[in-house]
Amino acid sequence: MKQTTVAVLLACAAMGAQAQDRAWLDKSKSADERARAAVAAMTLDEKLLLIVSYTDKKDLAKQPDDIVPPAIKADVAAHHIEGSAGYVPGIARLGIPPQWQTDASIGVRVGGMERTALPSSLATAASFDPAVSEAGGRMIADEARASGFNTFLAGGANLAREPRNGRNFEYVGEDPLLAGRMAAGLINGIQARHVVSTMKHFAVNDHESQRTTVDVTISPEAMRQSDLLAFEFVDELSKPGSVMCSYNLVNGRWACENEYLLNKTLKQDWKFKGYVMADWGAVHSTADAANYGLDQFTGYPCCNHHGPFYSAKNFKEAMNKGEVSMRRLDDMAQRILWPLFQTGVFDDPAKPGKIDFAAHANVAQRAAEESMVLLKNEGNLLPLANVKSVAVIGGHADKGVLAGGGSSGVTPVGGNAVPNLEPTKWPGPVIYMPSAPLAALKAELPKAKVAYASGKDIDAAVALAKQSEVAVVFVTQWMGEGFDGKLELDGNQDALVAAVARANPKTIVVVESGGAILMPWLPQVPAVLEAFYPGIRGGQAIARILTGKVNPSGHLPISFPASNAQLAHAEIPGFGKPDGIPVHITYHEGAAIGYKWYDAKGYKPLFAFGHGLSYTNFAVAEPKANVANGALTVGAALRNTGKLAGKGVVQVYVAPADLKASGWEAPKRLVAFHKLDLQAGGANTFTQAVDPRLLATYEVADNSWRVRAGTYRVLFGQAADDLPMSVDVTLPDMVWSAVHKE
Ligand code: BGC
């Protein structure tokens, strides 16, 4: 053989061997295989690089060089995107990209950089259509990539157990099935665009007061049937690459070192393959955290920056002392790499680029138009047609629409429409999206005289309302991260609505709220539209709904209580006090959250879960419920019986004939829902398999789900309190393991 041929053969063999060694580059291999191959090629220090996320350069600069080596400080300083959540250095030698982590579920948050903001997640949940959240997920992921991020801290899915929770607007309602499907929609959209998404905050982080110190007591049965069931659905339906563990303690253990939550439930039972990252500052130890299930230490010191910094150096020391094994570190690295391969981040890296803001604003507007809930419309006051004059009052409706505060706050394209409102600092600034309902109403009603009064002066507002054919009063409730709110509106807003309604019987109230509010003026007001935080085109969406360009089709993802007396907890421990007080709460209501609580107590809420009116009418017909081998399938027809096209939502609940014998927490549970788009006079049908866990109780003794034999009534309708049709079925006894198959 000639020398050159030998050289070529040797070179080819070397390349082959290299390709084989670098098997993580091979796209034909599974994400598991690729992650495993990459971990096998890593040095100890490289593995350790993956498990720490860095955030705050100031905090980092304060760390001595032996804790965070200068090379890492320099890397973070050069590559962390200013104003974003976190940065995990890459491993250039192996082609492993850095992880650039950004908040949150309504859009990209990067300091003051202007980006497109979706409606709040609670608003989107009101669409009752996972395709709407998925479209939003794709849009915000495109902006994340164009801004240089490959990891989204999105997918908030805590249940709205506490109606005053400051972060309910970041979550997806009070029901596990609805929350599961809606959060999964968002994550599916994000990950389809090659961005890793979290689901968060795991778990039972259901109120904000003293969130970093509160110890929540709740039974495993109740957790599995409520908060954890929502997360279980999200995980199954969207396979998020990451789970963010929460600040609080659950049954005496920090959520980020909670063996029951992380190792047992998430990893062993649900077979979660991704990684657990801590909420920012939620780490309390090195070895315990790692051994009980945390995979990535996020980058600022715990306890509001007052605790130690959990560094790679600490971790190495813990390994040297035998407190954490190499096997655990390998597993952590494997879990962090897996979603990079699985979601396409590795093969299709994020690149900064141009954003089509106009197209993206349309996605946000469509989500808002699908989400607003028409709560009341006496005498068909809405839609406004041929109206000659409109008084627009309050809520900064001349400038924009409200958004929620905290880490999910997005600086909107066009800037904050009402700057300098208090608080201007964390969890502020209070942001108003630059989408003024006033201007939008003028555009939709070119022939009408549309005038504005701020509402600060009630007499002036009343005078304007008296001169106008209709009055539209905007009320707002600002909620945000790190605090809980009240159901009562702030300031003079209730008095304003009452005074305007007295002056003009054709008064419409538009509510921009984080969640539920009380409405002492409701009997005096003929029409109410719940707009939540409607995002960057919220003003246009409100105007189009009020004027009938869009037929409202949102349904409440949370119940609106009639009074504080109906709440499960009279007080939230530590409410309104500075953070850091160790407090305790027992979630005695267990899994009976929202409508389940009201049903169990026999309370009539102000507005029921699932409620939402339309400008047309729908009738549910042909209810069907079949049981085959213990599996329940339900279906129905929906007919548009009115004169306008519109979208209706069929909701299916199940109620055991013998509640006590069923073991359920409450008289009924939502088991299916489906949104249908129908022309006037049109009808359509749907069929859905019911997830058996929605008929079961969780049995802690043998980690199983169990359905108790008996008669169950399947109820069909359009809201939790509007279920006119039913079919009885008989379910057999069934028990199955709560452990998922691989
Ligand atoms: C929030 C998380 C957020 C993180 C990073 C925390 O304060 O609870 O939801 O993702 O900060 O900004």
JSON list of C-alpha atoms in Angstrom, two decimals, residues 23-24 26-39 273 334-335 337-344 347:
[
{"chain": "A", "resi": 23, "resn": "ALA", "atom": "CA", "xyz": [-21.47, 10.83, 19.63]},
{"chain": "A", "resi": 24, "resn": "TRP", "atom": "CA", "xyz": [-23.42, 13.76, 21.06]},
{"chain": "A", "resi": 26, "resn": "ASP", "atom": "CA", "xyz": [-24.75, 12.62, 15.93]},
{"chain": "A", "resi": 27, "resn": "LYS", "atom": "CA", "xyz": [-28.28, 13.80, 15.19]},
{"chain": "A", "resi": 28, "resn": "SER", "atom": "CA", "xyz": [-29.44, 10.27, 14.45]},
{"chain": "A", "resi": 29, "resn": "LYS", "atom": "CA", "xyz": [-28.97, 9.33, 18.11]},
{"chain": "A", "resi": 30, "resn": "SER", "atom": "CA", "xyz": [-31.58, 9.92, 20.79]},
{"chain": "A", "resi": 31, "resn": "ALA", "atom": "CA", "xyz": [-31.34, 12.85, 23.20]},
{"chain": "A", "resi": 32, "resn": "ASP", "atom": "CA", "xyz": [-30.59, 10.36, 26.00]},
{"chain": "A", "resi": 33, "resn": "GLU", "atom": "CA", "xyz": [-27.70, 8.82, 24.09]},
{"chain": "A", "resi": 34, "resn": "ARG", "atom": "CA", "xyz": [-26.31, 12.17, 23.07]},
{"chain": "A", "resi": 35, "resn": "ALA", "atom": "CA", "xyz": [-26.47, 13.57, 26.61]},
{"chain": "A", "resi": 36, "resn": "ARG", "atom": "CA", "xyz": [-24.86, 10.42, 27.99]},
{"chain": "A", "resi": 37, "resn": "ALA", "atom": "CA", "xyz": [-22.04, 10.57, 25.45]},
{"chain": "A", "resi": 38, "resn": "ALA", "atom": "CA", "xyz": [-21.39, 14.23, 26.24]},
{"chain": "A", "resi": 39, "resn": "VAL", "atom": "CA", "xyz": [-21.25, 13.61, 29.98]},
{"chain": "A", "resi": 273, "resn": "LYS", "atom": "CA", "xyz": [-35.91, 13.32, 32.34]},
{"chain": "A", "resi": 334, "resn": "GLN", "atom": "CA", "xyz": [-27.15, 14.40, 31.94]},
{"chain": "A", "resi": 335, "resn": "ARG", "atom": "CA", "xyz": [-30.47, 15.96, 32.97]},
{"chain": "A", "resi": 337, "resn": "LEU", "atom": "CA", "xyz": [-28.02, 18.40, 28.69]},
{"chain": "A", "resi": 338, "resn": "TRP", "atom": "CA", "xyz": [-30.99, 16.22, 27.77]},
{"chain": "A", "resi": 339, "resn": "PRO", "atom": "CA", "xyz": [-33.41, 19.04, 26.89]},
{"chain": "A", "resi": 340, "resn": "LEU", "atom": "CA", "xyz": [-30.73, 20.86, 24.89]},
{"chain": "A", "resi": 341, "resn": "PHE", "atom": "CA", "xyz": [-30.72, 17.86, 22.55]},
{"chain": "A", "resi": 342, "resn": "GLN", "atom": "CA", "xyz": [-34.40, 16.98, 22.91]},
{"chain": "A", "resi": 343, "resn": "THR", "atom": "CA", "xyz": [-35.77, 20.43, 22.06]},
{"chain": "A", "resi": 344, "resn": "GLY", "atom": "CA", "xyz": [-33.26, 21.23, 19.31]},
{"chain": "A", "resi": 347, "resn": "ASP", "atom": "CA", "xyz": [-28.62, 21.60, 16.75]}
]
